[in-house]
Amino acid sequence: MNITPVFTDYTTEPLKNQPNSRRNFQSCRFALTTDEILTTEIQVPDKFTKTQVKRLKIVLPYLLKKFGVELKKEVELYSVELEKIFGKEKMGEHLGKLLLIVIDNTWDYKTEGNIKCKTYRLNVVNYKKISTMIFGSEEKVEEELIEETKRTLEEELRTGQFQYTTVDFRQYHPLVNMPKKIRNKILHDAGYIYEYDIASCAPTIIIERARKSGVKIPFNKEVDRFFKNPNRYRDYIARRANVSTKEVKQTINALIHGSRMSTKSEIFTEILEGSMSKFVRLSANPRFMKFRKSMGRILRELAGEVENGDDMSFGKRTFMLYTEIEQKIRKIWLDVAKEIGAKILLIHDGFNSDVKMDETELTEKIKSEIGYDVKIEGGVL
């Protein structure tokens, strides 16, 4: 099989030299059949040129940031972004082939609101070998990413005046997309050692919203069990279904975002890693079945409340349902921080602070100002 150039974006011509390729004529997308997942057999050279070494000192920390410390993620990447990091010339393409594996050639830049880039996996063997050659060890790459980020965000970390980008009503900061281990190290060193978040944010907010909207919830007792103590409920289901608590948590979140309990969904293929025994045990658990039916009813009822929701997918509408309330809570956090002179970084449904706060007081303030009964949990880095 010919190796697909890493940075090539095909236009309207069928994939060349790729037998049995499929083309979606409606959206100009391309995909390979399952048995054609692209791999690379390019070997790492014994040494790199000075120019390549200089470029790799940029590339390796970037890849760590994108693929995470465990190096297992599958990530969509823009060709423009890759060219910026790797370089546009043949050297950049060569380094890309050494370090990236294309696992999904599908792309679509024309469908508004649903941009799809090619999906990549990291060539972990080559990454580790090259990291040792360039930095001396993988750990040194982490250290370089940490120091580079500290330099870039020095002013923001010092003042607490973080610059966010708003996407779908949610504010994001570059630190949020960092691997958690690295982000926590940066925040710890800058003094943001106290972390807080909403316990089981999405399902908790949606259940509260349903009750306020008068939705008739089937198996309400099952929902109450979850609402009163999400951690205990997830632990119970995990033990009874013989799966991990993390898998239960991720399954609940996936269901809220529009996934189904199906062998064709991400719940089976990604969260449960294709394990049919896990899937059967979890989907057949009587109490979890009741909970799923309740949440399905809630989501269907509430989905109609989303403004201009007819043009959105079901998952997008449920996302909007809780992020709307989440934004009100984040504003309260910012107001509290301003009152007490704290510096905070907003991270998804939580924040890190340089000042210790009382979780109970935060919980009560949210309830008094917007009427939502959510629990704030805290910890120290």
Coordinates of C-alpha atoms in Angstrom, one line a residue:
M1 CA 0.0 0.0 0.0
N2 CA 1.3 3.5 -0.8
I3 CA 1.6 5.8 2.2
T4 CA -0.7 8.8 2.0
P5 CA 1.2 12.1 2.3
V6 CA 0.3 13.4 5.8
F7 CA -0.6 16.9 4.7
T8 CA -2.5 16.2 1.5
D9 CA -6.1 17.3 1.5
Y10 CA -7.9 15.7 -1.5
T11 CA -10.3 17.8 -3.5
T12 CA -13.0 16.2 -5.6
E13 CA -10.9 13.4 -7.2
P14 CA -11.2 9.9 -5.9
L15 CA -8.3 8.7 -3.7
K16 CA -5.5 7.6 -5.9
N17 CA -3.6 4.4 -5.4
Q18 CA -6.1 3.4 -2.6
P19 CA -8.2 0.4 -3.7
N20 CA -11.8 0.1 -2.7
S21 CA -11.9 3.7 -1.4
R22 CA -15.3 5.2 -0.9
R23 CA -16.5 8.7 -1.8
N24 CA -19.5 10.6 -0.4
F25 CA -20.5 12.7 -3.4
Q26 CA -22.9 14.9 -1.3
S27 CA -20.2 16.4 1.0
C28 CA -17.0 15.7 -0.9
R29 CA -15.8 13.4 1.9
F30 CA -13.5 10.5 1.6
A31 CA -13.1 7.4 3.7
L32 CA -11.2 4.2 3.6
T33 CA -12.7 0.8 4.3
T34 CA -12.0 -0.7 7.7
D35 CA -9.2 -2.9 6.4
E36 CA -7.4 0.1 4.8
I37 CA -6.5 2.0 8.0
L38 CA -3.3 3.8 7.0
T39 CA 0.0 2.9 8.8
T40 CA 3.6 3.8 8.2
E41 CA 6.7 1.7 8.1
I42 CA 9.2 4.5 7.8
Q43 CA 12.2 3.9 10.0
V44 CA 13.7 6.6 12.3
P45 CA 17.1 7.6 10.9
D46 CA 20.3 7.2 13.0
K47 CA 20.6 11.0 13.2
F48 CA 18.8 14.2 12.1
T49 CA 20.2 17.4 10.5
K50 CA 20.5 20.5 12.6
T51 CA 17.5 22.0 10.8
Q52 CA 15.4 18.9 11.5
V53 CA 16.5 18.9 15.2
K54 CA 15.4 22.6 15.5
R55 CA 12.0 21.7 14.0
L56 CA 11.6 18.6 16.1
K57 CA 12.1 20.7 19.3
I58 CA 8.9 22.4 18.3
V59 CA 7.1 19.3 16.9
L60 CA 7.5 16.9 19.9
P61 CA 6.0 19.2 22.6
Y62 CA 3.2 20.0 20.2
L63 CA 2.4 16.3 19.7
L64 CA 2.5 15.7 23.5
K65 CA 0.0 18.6 24.0
K66 CA -2.3 17.2 21.3
F67 CA -2.1 13.4 22.0
G68 CA -1.8 13.5 25.8
V69 CA 0.6 12.0 28.2
E70 CA -0.6 8.5 27.5
L71 CA -0.2 9.1 23.8
K72 CA -3.3 7.1 22.9
K73 CA -5.7 9.8 21.7
E74 CA -7.1 9.9 18.2
V75 CA -7.1 13.5 17.1
E76 CA -8.5 15.5 14.2
L77 CA -5.9 18.0 12.9
Y78 CA -6.1 20.8 10.3
S79 CA -3.6 20.5 7.5
V80 CA -2.8 24.2 7.9
E81 CA -2.0 23.7 11.6
L82 CA 0.3 20.8 10.7
E83 CA 2.1 22.7 8.1
K84 CA 2.7 25.5 10.6
I85 CA 4.2 23.1 13.1
F86 CA 6.0 20.7 10.9
G87 CA 6.8 23.0 8.0
K88 CA 5.6 23.1 4.4
E89 CA 8.6 21.7 2.7
K90 CA 9.6 18.1 2.1
M91 CA 11.2 18.0 5.5
G92 CA 7.9 18.7 7.2
E93 CA 6.2 16.0 5.2
H94 CA 8.9 13.5 6.1
L95 CA 8.7 14.3 9.8
G96 CA 4.9 14.0 9.6
K97 CA 5.2 10.5 8.1
L98 CA 7.6 9.5 10.8
L99 CA 5.4 10.7 13.7
L100 CA 1.7 10.6 12.5
I101 CA -0.5 7.8 11.3
V102 CA -3.6 8.7 9.3
I103 CA -6.5 6.5 10.6
D104 CA -9.4 8.3 9.0
N105 CA -8.9 10.1 5.7
T106 CA -12.4 11.6 5.9
W107 CA -12.5 15.4 5.7
D108 CA -15.1 18.1 5.0
Y109 CA -14.4 21.8 5.3
K110 CA -17.6 22.9 3.6
T111 CA -20.4 21.7 5.9
E112 CA -21.2 24.7 8.0
G113 CA -21.0 24.0 11.8
N114 CA -19.7 20.5 11.2
I115 CA -16.1 20.8 10.0
K116 CA -14.4 17.4 9.8
C117 CA -10.6 17.1 9.5
K118 CA -8.5 14.0 9.0
T119 CA -8.0 11.9 12.1
Y120 CA -4.5 10.9 13.3
R121 CA -2.9 8.6 15.8
L122 CA 0.6 9.1 17.1
N123 CA 3.3 6.7 16.0
V124 CA 4.3 6.0 19.6
V125 CA 7.3 3.9 18.9
N126 CA 8.9 6.6 16.7
Y127 CA 7.8 9.4 19.0
K128 CA 9.6 7.8 22.0
K129 CA 12.7 7.0 20.0
I130 CA 12.9 10.5 18.5
S131 CA 12.1 12.1 21.9
T132 CA 15.1 10.3 23.4
M133 CA 17.3 11.4 20.4
I134 CA 16.3 15.1 20.6
F135 CA 15.7 15.7 24.3
G136 CA 17.4 12.8 26.0
S137 CA 14.1 11.2 27.3
E138 CA 10.3 11.5 27.0
E139 CA 10.2 13.2 30.4
K140 CA 12.3 16.0 29.0
V141 CA 9.7 16.6 26.3
E142 CA 7.1 17.1 29.1
E143 CA 9.5 19.5 30.8
E144 CA 10.0 21.5 27.6
L145 CA 6.2 21.8 27.1
I146 CA 5.8 23.0 30.6
E147 CA 8.5 25.6 30.4
E148 CA 7.4 26.7 27.0
T149 CA 3.8 27.2 28.2
K150 CA 4.9 29.0 31.3
R151 CA 6.9 31.5 29.1
T152 CA 3.9 32.0 26.7
L153 CA 1.4 32.5 29.5
E154 CA 3.7 34.2 32.0
E155 CA 1.6 37.5 32.1
E156 CA -1.8 35.7 32.4
L157 CA -0.6 33.4 35.1
R158 CA 0.9 36.3 37.1
T159 CA -2.2 38.6 36.8
G160 CA -5.0 36.1 36.6
Q161 CA -6.3 38.0 33.5
F162 CA -6.8 34.9 31.3
Q163 CA -7.8 35.3 27.7
Y164 CA -10.6 32.9 26.8
T165 CA -12.1 32.0 23.5
T166 CA -15.9 31.4 23.4
V167 CA -17.2 28.4 21.5
D168 CA -20.8 27.3 21.8
F169 CA -21.3 29.5 24.8
R170 CA -18.4 27.9 26.6
Q171 CA -15.2 29.7 27.4
Y172 CA -12.0 27.9 26.6
H173 CA -8.4 28.7 27.5
P174 CA -5.3 27.1 25.9
L175 CA -4.4 25.5 29.3
V176 CA -7.7 23.7 29.3
N177 CA -6.6 21.6 26.2
M178 CA -3.3 20.6 27.9
P179 CA -2.9 17.1 29.2
K180 CA -4.1 17.3 32.8
K181 CA -0.8 16.2 34.3
I182 CA 1.0 19.0 32.6
R183 CA -1.7 21.6 33.2
N184 CA -1.8 20.8 36.9
K185 CA 2.0 21.2 37.1
I186 CA 1.9 24.6 35.5
L187 CA -1.0 25.7 37.7
H188 CA 0.6 24.3 40.8
D189 CA 3.9 26.2 40.1
A190 CA 1.9 29.4 39.5
G191 CA 0.1 29.1 42.8
Y192 CA -3.4 28.0 41.5
I193 CA -3.4 25.0 43.8
Y194 CA -7.1 24.9 44.8
E195 CA -9.4 23.2 42.4
Y196 CA -13.2 23.1 42.4
D197 CA -15.9 21.7 40.1
I198 CA -19.6 20.8 39.9
A199 CA -20.2 17.2 40.9
S200 CA -21.5 15.3 37.9
C201 CA -22.2 18.6 36.2
A202 CA -24.2 17.7 33.0
P203 CA -26.7 15.1 34.4
T204 CA -27.2 17.1 37.6
I205 CA -28.0 20.3 35.9
I206 CA -30.3 18.6 33.4
I207 CA -32.2 16.8 36.1
E208 CA -32.6 20.0 38.0
R209 CA -33.8 21.8 34.9
A210 CA -36.3 19.0 34.2
R211 CA -37.8 19.4 37.6
K212 CA -38.1 23.2 37.2
S213 CA -39.8 22.6 33.9
G214 CA -42.3 20.2 35.3
V215 CA -41.2 17.2 33.3
K216 CA -42.8 14.0 34.5
I217 CA -39.9 11.7 35.2
P218 CA -40.4 8.0 35.0
F219 CA -38.6 6.0 37.7
N220 CA -38.1 9.2 39.7
K221 CA -36.7 7.2 42.7
E222 CA -33.8 6.0 40.5
V223 CA -33.0 9.5 39.4
D224 CA -33.2 10.7 43.0
R225 CA -30.6 8.0 44.0
F226 CA -28.2 9.4 41.3
F227 CA -29.0 13.1 42.2
K228 CA -28.3 12.7 45.9
N229 CA -24.9 11.0 45.5
P230 CA -23.7 10.6 41.9
N231 CA -20.4 9.0 43.0
R232 CA -22.0 6.3 45.1
Y233 CA -24.6 5.6 42.4
R234 CA -21.9 5.1 39.7
D235 CA -19.9 3.0 42.0
Y236 CA -22.9 0.8 42.7
I237 CA -23.7 0.3 39.0
A238 CA -20.1 -0.4 38.2
R239 CA -19.9 -3.2 40.9
R240 CA -23.2 -4.8 39.8
A241 CA -22.3 -4.7 36.1
N242 CA -18.6 -5.6 36.7
V243 CA -17.3 -2.5 34.8
S244 CA -15.2 0.4 36.0
T245 CA -16.8 3.5 37.6
K246 CA -15.1 5.6 34.9
E247 CA -16.9 3.5 32.2
V248 CA -20.2 4.1 33.9
K249 CA -19.5 7.9 34.2
Q250 CA -18.4 8.1 30.5
T251 CA -21.5 6.1 29.4
I252 CA -23.9 8.5 31.2
N253 CA -22.2 11.5 29.7
A254 CA -22.3 10.0 26.2
L255 CA -26.0 9.2 26.6
I256 CA -26.6 12.8 27.6
H257 CA -24.8 14.0 24.5
G258 CA -27.0 11.9 22.1
S259 CA -25.3 8.5 22.0
R260 CA -27.4 5.3 22.2
M261 CA -26.8 2.0 24.0
S262 CA -25.9 0.3 20.8
T263 CA -23.0 -1.7 19.5
K264 CA -22.6 0.9 16.7
S265 CA -22.2 3.8 19.2
E266 CA -19.1 5.2 20.8
I267 CA -20.3 3.7 24.1
F268 CA -19.5 0.2 22.7
T269 CA -16.6 0.9 20.4
E270 CA -14.7 3.5 22.5
I271 CA -15.8 3.6 26.2
L272 CA -16.3 -0.1 26.6
E273 CA -13.5 -0.8 24.0
G274 CA -15.6 -3.2 22.0
S275 CA -16.2 -5.6 24.9
M276 CA -19.5 -7.4 24.3
S277 CA -19.6 -8.9 27.8
K278 CA -19.3 -5.4 29.4
F279 CA -21.9 -4.0 27.1
V280 CA -24.4 -6.7 27.9
R281 CA -23.8 -6.5 31.6
L282 CA -24.2 -2.7 31.7
S283 CA -27.1 -2.4 29.3
A284 CA -29.0 -5.2 31.0
N285 CA -28.5 -3.9 34.6
P286 CA -32.1 -3.3 35.9
R287 CA -31.4 -0.1 37.8
F288 CA -29.3 1.4 35.0
M289 CA -32.0 0.6 32.5
K290 CA -34.5 2.6 34.6
F291 CA -32.0 5.5 34.9
R292 CA -31.4 5.4 31.1
K293 CA -35.2 5.5 30.4
S294 CA -35.6 8.4 32.8
M295 CA -32.8 10.5 31.3
G296 CA -34.1 9.7 27.8
R297 CA -37.5 11.0 28.7
I298 CA -36.0 14.1 30.3
L299 CA -33.8 14.9 27.3
R300 CA -36.6 14.5 24.8
E301 CA -38.8 16.8 26.8
L302 CA -36.2 19.5 27.3
A303 CA -34.7 19.4 23.8
G304 CA -37.7 21.5 22.6
E305 CA -36.7 24.3 25.0
V306 CA -33.5 25.1 23.1
E307 CA -33.8 28.3 21.1
N308 CA -33.4 27.6 17.3
G309 CA -32.9 24.0 18.2
D310 CA -34.6 22.7 15.1
D311 CA -31.3 23.3 13.2
M312 CA -29.2 21.4 15.8
S313 CA -28.4 17.7 16.3
F314 CA -30.0 16.1 19.4
G315 CA -26.6 16.0 21.1
K316 CA -25.9 19.7 20.4
R317 CA -29.3 20.6 22.0
T318 CA -28.6 18.6 25.2
F319 CA -25.2 20.3 25.3
M320 CA -26.8 23.7 25.1
L321 CA -29.3 22.7 27.9
Y322 CA -26.6 22.5 30.6
T323 CA -24.0 24.9 29.2
E324 CA -26.6 27.7 29.5
I325 CA -26.9 27.1 33.2
E326 CA -23.2 26.3 33.5
Q327 CA -22.4 29.8 32.2
K328 CA -24.5 31.4 34.9
I329 CA -22.6 29.4 37.5
R330 CA -19.2 30.4 36.0
K331 CA -20.2 34.1 36.3
I332 CA -21.0 33.6 40.0
W333 CA -17.5 32.1 40.4
L334 CA -15.9 35.1 38.7
D335 CA -17.9 37.5 40.9
V336 CA -16.9 35.6 44.1
A337 CA -13.2 35.7 43.0
K338 CA -13.4 39.4 42.4
E339 CA -15.0 40.0 45.8
I340 CA -12.2 38.1 47.7
G341 CA -9.3 39.1 45.4
A342 CA -8.7 35.6 44.1
K343 CA -7.2 34.7 40.7
I344 CA -9.0 31.8 39.0
L345 CA -8.8 29.9 35.7
L346 CA -12.1 28.5 34.4
I347 CA -11.8 24.9 33.3
H348 CA -14.9 23.3 31.8
D349 CA -17.4 22.9 34.7
G350 CA -14.9 24.0 37.4
F351 CA -12.0 26.3 38.2
N352 CA -8.5 26.5 39.8
S353 CA -7.9 29.3 42.3
D354 CA -4.9 30.7 44.2
V355 CA -7.2 31.3 47.2
K356 CA -9.0 28.6 49.2
M357 CA -12.8 28.8 49.1
D358 CA -15.5 27.1 51.0
E359 CA -17.4 24.5 48.9
T360 CA -20.5 24.8 51.0
E361 CA -20.7 28.6 50.6
L362 CA -20.2 28.3 46.9
T363 CA -23.0 25.7 46.7
E364 CA -25.4 27.9 48.7
K365 CA -24.6 31.0 46.7
I366 CA -25.4 29.2 43.4
K367 CA -28.7 28.0 44.9
S368 CA -29.6 31.5 46.2
E369 CA -28.8 33.3 43.0
I370 CA -30.1 31.0 40.2
G371 CA -32.0 28.4 42.2
Y372 CA -30.0 25.3 41.1
D373 CA -29.1 22.7 43.7
V374 CA -25.6 21.6 42.6
K375 CA -22.8 20.4 44.7
I376 CA -19.4 22.0 44.5
E377 CA -16.4 19.6 45.2
G378 CA -12.9 20.9 46.0
G379 CA -9.4 19.6 46.3
V380 CA -5.8 20.6 46.3
L381 CA -3.2 19.9 43.6

